Structure formats: structure tokens, C-alpha cells
């Protein structure tokens, strides 16, 4: 798998970012191309879009995707088989851990090892648990708004890996 970094400028700092990805086993190339600033990741082709405010800070770009360089490289390079995506899509139809537990008891493996299945179920249950614990709090929202932290508040629980997987699932559905 390769990552293509698209940017409307090509400063040296992106080469440091490329180097981090390649040190973590993900080959990548940098291409200069006009982009829209809100785009970061699309499929197919594993393209990473870097907005202008981040051109000069590879660590800032990496921190979007994980707490360490290794985590970031793994999240940016998330790659799944069709069987994994189909299972994740099935699980994401449910909104409670109990429903997912019931599915797990009755799930017949299709092209995945029991260990892979167990990992996927645990990961998806973690996403459900996180969503349930992070219900909207009006007072917290207003405090964030008045303190200038609104963007951070809105994005604090966003899992890049989860969003990437959703995009891959949508891509799978279009085929």
C-alpha cells in the first residue's frame, strides 16, 4: 500500500512527514496539486490531504492521527480486507454493546480468523462505549464556545480510524 500526499505547496517539512511514514513501513510520495483545505483522506488510493496551516509541522499532522508516530502511521495507513469491512459494517448497524455481544455469539466467520474477529468486535465495542460516554452536555458546549475551544470540543471524540473505515465501507457499498 502507498500513501500519496497531495499539497498545494511542497515545503521540506512534508519530507520529514514522509520519512516518518516510510520508517513505519508505509511508502509514500508527495505530489503538488491544488486541494480543498477540508479534505484529508479519501479512498481508493489512500490519499492524504494536508491543509495550508499544517505545511510546516509534520508533528502537528501526525498528532491528528495518533498519540505517537507509530500510531499515526498505522491510522493513516489503515487497510482492511473486504471481509473485515463487511464485518465492521454489520456491527455498525447496532448501537448497544449487548446487541453486538449477541451478534458475536452467533457470528459465523467468513474469511477471517477467530483472533481477527475477536479484535474487530472488541474495537467496535470500544467505539460504542466511547459514544455512549460522550453525550452532549449543553453547559460544557457553552463553556467551550465562550473559551474559544469549540472546534476542539467538537472534534475531541472523533476517531480518524473510525471515519476512514466508514469511508472504506461506503466505497465497498458502491461497488
PDB file of C-alpha atoms in Angstrom:
ATOM      1  CA  UNK A   1       0.000   0.000   0.000  1.00  0.00           C
ATOM      2  CA  UNK A   2       1.175   3.525  -0.784  1.00  0.00           C
ATOM      3  CA  UNK A   3       0.123   6.886   0.601  1.00  0.00           C
ATOM      4  CA  UNK A   4       0.038   9.862  -1.745  1.00  0.00           C
ATOM      5  CA  UNK A   5       0.375  13.235  -0.034  1.00  0.00           C
ATOM      6  CA  UNK A   6      -1.310  15.983  -2.044  1.00  0.00           C
ATOM      7  CA  UNK A   7      -0.465  19.558  -1.186  1.00  0.00           C
ATOM      8  CA  UNK A   8      -0.676  22.886  -2.992  1.00  0.00           C
ATOM      9  CA  UNK A   9       2.854  23.674  -1.813  1.00  0.00           C
ATOM     10  CA  UNK A  10       5.776  21.352  -1.343  1.00  0.00           C
ATOM     11  CA  UNK A  11       7.865  22.518   1.628  1.00  0.00           C
ATOM     12  CA  UNK A  12      10.676  20.457   3.077  1.00  0.00           C
ATOM     13  CA  UNK A  13       8.719  19.738   6.267  1.00  0.00           C
ATOM     14  CA  UNK A  14       6.462  17.352   4.357  1.00  0.00           C
ATOM     15  CA  UNK A  15       9.536  15.305   3.536  1.00  0.00           C
ATOM     16  CA  UNK A  16      10.016  14.815   7.282  1.00  0.00           C
ATOM     17  CA  UNK A  17       6.424  13.599   7.475  1.00  0.00           C
ATOM     18  CA  UNK A  18       7.011  11.279   4.519  1.00  0.00           C
ATOM     19  CA  UNK A  19      10.108   9.969   6.259  1.00  0.00           C
ATOM     20  CA  UNK A  20       8.121   9.128   9.405  1.00  0.00           C
ATOM     21  CA  UNK A  21       5.579   7.161   7.381  1.00  0.00           C
ATOM     22  CA  UNK A  22       8.290   5.305   5.498  1.00  0.00           C
ATOM     23  CA  UNK A  23      10.115   4.461   8.744  1.00  0.00           C
ATOM     24  CA  UNK A  24       6.864   2.827   9.831  1.00  0.00           C
ATOM     25  CA  UNK A  25       6.659   0.716   6.695  1.00  0.00           C
ATOM     26  CA  UNK A  26       4.278   2.868   4.647  1.00  0.00           C
ATOM     27  CA  UNK A  27       5.752   4.016   1.324  1.00  0.00           C
ATOM     28  CA  UNK A  28       4.560   7.447   0.273  1.00  0.00           C
ATOM     29  CA  UNK A  29       5.071  10.138  -2.304  1.00  0.00           C
ATOM     30  CA  UNK A  30       4.427  13.877  -2.237  1.00  0.00           C
ATOM     31  CA  UNK A  31       2.552  15.458  -5.141  1.00  0.00           C
ATOM     32  CA  UNK A  32       1.970  19.151  -5.641  1.00  0.00           C
ATOM     33  CA  UNK A  33      -1.664  19.673  -6.566  1.00  0.00           C
ATOM     34  CA  UNK A  34      -4.471  22.094  -5.823  1.00  0.00           C
ATOM     35  CA  UNK A  35      -6.557  20.858  -2.884  1.00  0.00           C
ATOM     36  CA  UNK A  36      -9.505  21.902  -0.774  1.00  0.00           C
ATOM     37  CA  UNK A  37      -8.481  22.552   2.801  1.00  0.00           C
ATOM     38  CA  UNK A  38     -11.201  20.401   4.379  1.00  0.00           C
ATOM     39  CA  UNK A  39     -10.061  17.238   2.624  1.00  0.00           C
ATOM     40  CA  UNK A  40      -7.650  14.998   4.457  1.00  0.00           C
ATOM     41  CA  UNK A  41      -8.282  11.424   3.424  1.00  0.00           C
ATOM     42  CA  UNK A  42     -10.124   9.768   0.588  1.00  0.00           C
ATOM     43  CA  UNK A  43     -10.343   6.312  -0.887  1.00  0.00           C
ATOM     44  CA  UNK A  44      -9.449   4.494  -3.018  1.00  0.00           C
ATOM     45  CA  UNK A  45      -5.727   5.121  -3.354  1.00  0.00           C
ATOM     46  CA  UNK A  46      -5.056   6.174   0.226  1.00  0.00           C
ATOM     47  CA  UNK A  47      -4.608   9.894  -0.407  1.00  0.00           C
ATOM     48  CA  UNK A  48      -3.696  12.212   2.415  1.00  0.00           C
ATOM     49  CA  UNK A  49      -4.565  15.883   2.007  1.00  0.00           C
ATOM     50  CA  UNK A  50      -2.616  18.399   4.052  1.00  0.00           C
ATOM     51  CA  UNK A  51      -4.057  21.863   4.557  1.00  0.00           C
ATOM     52  CA  UNK A  52      -2.035  25.056   4.370  1.00  0.00           C
ATOM     53  CA  UNK A  53      -1.971  25.714   8.113  1.00  0.00           C
ATOM     54  CA  UNK A  54      -0.069  22.462   8.625  1.00  0.00           C
ATOM     55  CA  UNK A  55       2.540  22.670   5.870  1.00  0.00           C
ATOM     56  CA  UNK A  56       5.394  23.359   8.233  1.00  0.00           C
ATOM     57  CA  UNK A  57       4.665  20.961  11.055  1.00  0.00           C
ATOM     58  CA  UNK A  58       4.872  17.228  10.471  1.00  0.00           C
ATOM     59  CA  UNK A  59       4.276  16.522  14.162  1.00  0.00           C
ATOM     60  CA  UNK A  60       1.029  18.501  14.048  1.00  0.00           C
ATOM     61  CA  UNK A  61      -0.135  16.443  11.089  1.00  0.00           C
ATOM     62  CA  UNK A  62       0.845  13.235  12.858  1.00  0.00           C
ATOM     63  CA  UNK A  63      -0.933  14.225  16.065  1.00  0.00           C
ATOM     64  CA  UNK A  64      -4.216  14.265  14.153  1.00  0.00           C
ATOM     65  CA  UNK A  65      -3.898  10.543  13.657  1.00  0.00           C
ATOM     66  CA  UNK A  66      -2.465   9.212  16.892  1.00  0.00           C
ATOM     67  CA  UNK A  67      -0.501   9.796  20.060  1.00  0.00           C
ATOM     68  CA  UNK A  68       2.775   8.509  18.662  1.00  0.00           C
ATOM     69  CA  UNK A  69       4.415   8.346  15.271  1.00  0.00           C
ATOM     70  CA  UNK A  70       3.744   4.615  15.137  1.00  0.00           C
ATOM     71  CA  UNK A  71       0.024   5.084  15.956  1.00  0.00           C
ATOM     72  CA  UNK A  72      -0.237   7.842  13.385  1.00  0.00           C
ATOM     73  CA  UNK A  73       1.387   5.761  10.680  1.00  0.00           C
ATOM     74  CA  UNK A  74      -0.917   2.848  11.458  1.00  0.00           C
ATOM     75  CA  UNK A  75      -4.048   5.027  11.465  1.00  0.00           C
ATOM     76  CA  UNK A  76      -3.103   6.814   8.264  1.00  0.00           C
ATOM     77  CA  UNK A  77      -2.297   3.515   6.624  1.00  0.00           C
ATOM     78  CA  UNK A  78      -5.367   1.667   7.837  1.00  0.00           C
ATOM     79  CA  UNK A  79      -6.046  -1.106   5.379  1.00  0.00           C
ATOM     80  CA  UNK A  80      -8.717  -3.756   5.576  1.00  0.00           C
ATOM     81  CA  UNK A  81      -9.777  -6.809   3.671  1.00  0.00           C
ATOM     82  CA  UNK A  82     -13.295  -6.918   2.269  1.00  0.00           C
ATOM     83  CA  UNK A  83     -14.257  -9.460   4.970  1.00  0.00           C
ATOM     84  CA  UNK A  84     -13.080  -7.076   7.724  1.00  0.00           C
ATOM     85  CA  UNK A  85     -15.004  -4.161   6.237  1.00  0.00           C
ATOM     86  CA  UNK A  86     -18.160  -6.255   5.833  1.00  0.00           C
ATOM     87  CA  UNK A  87     -17.978  -7.322   9.490  1.00  0.00           C
ATOM     88  CA  UNK A  88     -17.391  -3.732  10.651  1.00  0.00           C
ATOM     89  CA  UNK A  89     -20.330  -2.547   8.522  1.00  0.00           C
ATOM     90  CA  UNK A  90     -22.545  -5.241  10.067  1.00  0.00           C
ATOM     91  CA  UNK A  91     -21.507  -4.345  13.621  1.00  0.00           C
ATOM     92  CA  UNK A  92     -22.025  -0.622  12.994  1.00  0.00           C
ATOM     93  CA  UNK A  93     -25.725  -1.285  12.398  1.00  0.00           C
ATOM     94  CA  UNK A  94     -26.054  -1.776  16.169  1.00  0.00           C
ATOM     95  CA  UNK A  95     -25.953   0.889  18.847  1.00  0.00           C
ATOM     96  CA  UNK A  96     -25.523  -1.076  22.077  1.00  0.00           C
ATOM     97  CA  UNK A  97     -22.834  -3.391  23.370  1.00  0.00           C
ATOM     98  CA  UNK A  98     -25.496  -6.001  24.214  1.00  0.00           C
ATOM     99  CA  UNK A  99     -26.630  -6.137  20.571  1.00  0.00           C
ATOM    100  CA  UNK A 100     -23.026  -6.521  19.438  1.00  0.00           C
ATOM    101  CA  UNK A 101     -22.451  -9.276  22.036  1.00  0.00           C
ATOM    102  CA  UNK A 102     -25.468 -11.163  20.653  1.00  0.00           C
ATOM    103  CA  UNK A 103     -24.131 -10.799  17.129  1.00  0.00           C
ATOM    104  CA  UNK A 104     -20.700 -12.004  18.236  1.00  0.00           C
ATOM    105  CA  UNK A 105     -22.171 -15.178  19.787  1.00  0.00           C
ATOM    106  CA  UNK A 106     -23.961 -16.043  16.547  1.00  0.00           C
ATOM    107  CA  UNK A 107     -21.411 -14.794  14.026  1.00  0.00           C
ATOM    108  CA  UNK A 108     -20.085 -17.350  11.559  1.00  0.00           C
ATOM    109  CA  UNK A 109     -16.545 -16.468  10.433  1.00  0.00           C
ATOM    110  CA  UNK A 110     -16.229 -15.682   6.735  1.00  0.00           C
ATOM    111  CA  UNK A 111     -12.632 -15.357   5.623  1.00  0.00           C
ATOM    112  CA  UNK A 112     -11.324 -14.147   8.992  1.00  0.00           C
ATOM    113  CA  UNK A 113      -9.508 -15.945  11.784  1.00  0.00           C
ATOM    114  CA  UNK A 114     -11.187 -16.189  15.212  1.00  0.00           C
ATOM    115  CA  UNK A 115      -8.481 -13.860  16.571  1.00  0.00           C
ATOM    116  CA  UNK A 116      -9.169 -11.223  13.876  1.00  0.00           C
ATOM    117  CA  UNK A 117     -12.894 -11.451  14.605  1.00  0.00           C
ATOM    118  CA  UNK A 118     -12.351 -11.041  18.355  1.00  0.00           C
ATOM    119  CA  UNK A 119     -10.163  -7.966  17.774  1.00  0.00           C
ATOM    120  CA  UNK A 120     -12.750  -6.372  15.466  1.00  0.00           C
ATOM    121  CA  UNK A 121     -15.600  -6.976  17.912  1.00  0.00           C
ATOM    122  CA  UNK A 122     -13.597  -5.525  20.827  1.00  0.00           C
ATOM    123  CA  UNK A 123     -12.597  -2.472  18.815  1.00  0.00           C
ATOM    124  CA  UNK A 124     -16.182  -1.818  17.692  1.00  0.00           C
ATOM    125  CA  UNK A 125     -17.497  -2.249  21.250  1.00  0.00           C
ATOM    126  CA  UNK A 126     -14.932   0.344  22.305  1.00  0.00           C
ATOM    127  CA  UNK A 127     -16.354   2.801  19.765  1.00  0.00           C
ATOM    128  CA  UNK A 128     -19.895   2.199  21.067  1.00  0.00           C
ATOM    129  CA  UNK A 129     -18.774   2.660  24.663  1.00  0.00           C
ATOM    130  CA  UNK A 130     -16.957   5.877  23.765  1.00  0.00           C
ATOM    131  CA  UNK A 131     -20.048   7.275  22.022  1.00  0.00           C
ATOM    132  CA  UNK A 132     -22.289   6.407  24.992  1.00  0.00           C
ATOM    133  CA  UNK A 133     -19.932   8.107  27.461  1.00  0.00           C
ATOM    134  CA  UNK A 134     -19.654  11.270  25.417  1.00  0.00           C
ATOM    135  CA  UNK A 135     -23.213  12.515  25.352  1.00  0.00           C
ATOM    136  CA  UNK A 136     -23.829  16.166  24.553  1.00  0.00           C
ATOM    137  CA  UNK A 137     -23.539  18.473  27.554  1.00  0.00           C
ATOM    138  CA  UNK A 138     -25.052  21.921  26.941  1.00  0.00           C
ATOM    139  CA  UNK A 139     -23.032  23.613  29.716  1.00  0.00           C
ATOM    140  CA  UNK A 140     -19.779  22.100  28.502  1.00  0.00           C
ATOM    141  CA  UNK A 141     -20.630  23.167  24.951  1.00  0.00           C
ATOM    142  CA  UNK A 142     -21.293  26.786  26.026  1.00  0.00           C
ATOM    143  CA  UNK A 143     -18.104  26.885  28.087  1.00  0.00           C
ATOM    144  CA  UNK A 144     -16.123  25.658  25.072  1.00  0.00           C
ATOM    145  CA  UNK A 145     -17.819  28.244  22.866  1.00  0.00           C
ATOM    146  CA  UNK A 146     -17.012  31.176  25.167  1.00  0.00           C
ATOM    147  CA  UNK A 147     -13.457  29.996  25.825  1.00  0.00           C
ATOM    148  CA  UNK A 148     -12.680  29.636  22.119  1.00  0.00           C
ATOM    149  CA  UNK A 149     -12.362  25.853  22.326  1.00  0.00           C
ATOM    150  CA  UNK A 150     -15.397  24.975  20.222  1.00  0.00           C
ATOM    151  CA  UNK A 151     -13.511  23.313  17.368  1.00  0.00           C
ATOM    152  CA  UNK A 152     -11.523  21.207  19.828  1.00  0.00           C
ATOM    153  CA  UNK A 153     -14.725  20.295  21.719  1.00  0.00           C
ATOM    154  CA  UNK A 154     -16.497  19.176  18.555  1.00  0.00           C
ATOM    155  CA  UNK A 155     -13.549  17.080  17.387  1.00  0.00           C
ATOM    156  CA  UNK A 156     -12.354  15.619  20.691  1.00  0.00           C
ATOM    157  CA  UNK A 157     -14.012  12.236  20.227  1.00  0.00           C
ATOM    158  CA  UNK A 158     -13.612  11.930  16.507  1.00  0.00           C
ATOM    159  CA  UNK A 159     -11.681   8.806  15.693  1.00  0.00           C
ATOM    160  CA  UNK A 160      -9.839   9.189  12.434  1.00  0.00           C
ATOM    161  CA  UNK A 161      -9.531   5.443  12.047  1.00  0.00           C
ATOM    162  CA  UNK A 162     -13.298   5.046  12.546  1.00  0.00           C
ATOM    163  CA  UNK A 163     -14.024   7.713   9.925  1.00  0.00           C
ATOM    164  CA  UNK A 164     -11.556   6.186   7.466  1.00  0.00           C
ATOM    165  CA  UNK A 165     -13.191   2.791   7.929  1.00  0.00           C
ATOM    166  CA  UNK A 166     -16.634   4.317   7.348  1.00  0.00           C
ATOM    167  CA  UNK A 167     -15.373   5.800   4.092  1.00  0.00           C
ATOM    168  CA  UNK A 168     -13.937   2.424   3.066  1.00  0.00           C
ATOM    169  CA  UNK A 169     -17.280   0.766   3.929  1.00  0.00           C
ATOM    170  CA  UNK A 170     -19.157   3.333   1.800  1.00  0.00           C
ATOM    171  CA  UNK A 171     -16.713   2.655  -1.031  1.00  0.00           C
ATOM    172  CA  UNK A 172     -17.376  -1.085  -0.663  1.00  0.00           C
ATOM    173  CA  UNK A 173     -21.145  -0.492  -0.842  1.00  0.00           C
ATOM    174  CA  UNK A 174     -20.722   1.445  -4.105  1.00  0.00           C
ATOM    175  CA  UNK A 175     -19.052  -1.484  -5.859  1.00  0.00           C
TER     176      UNK A 175
END
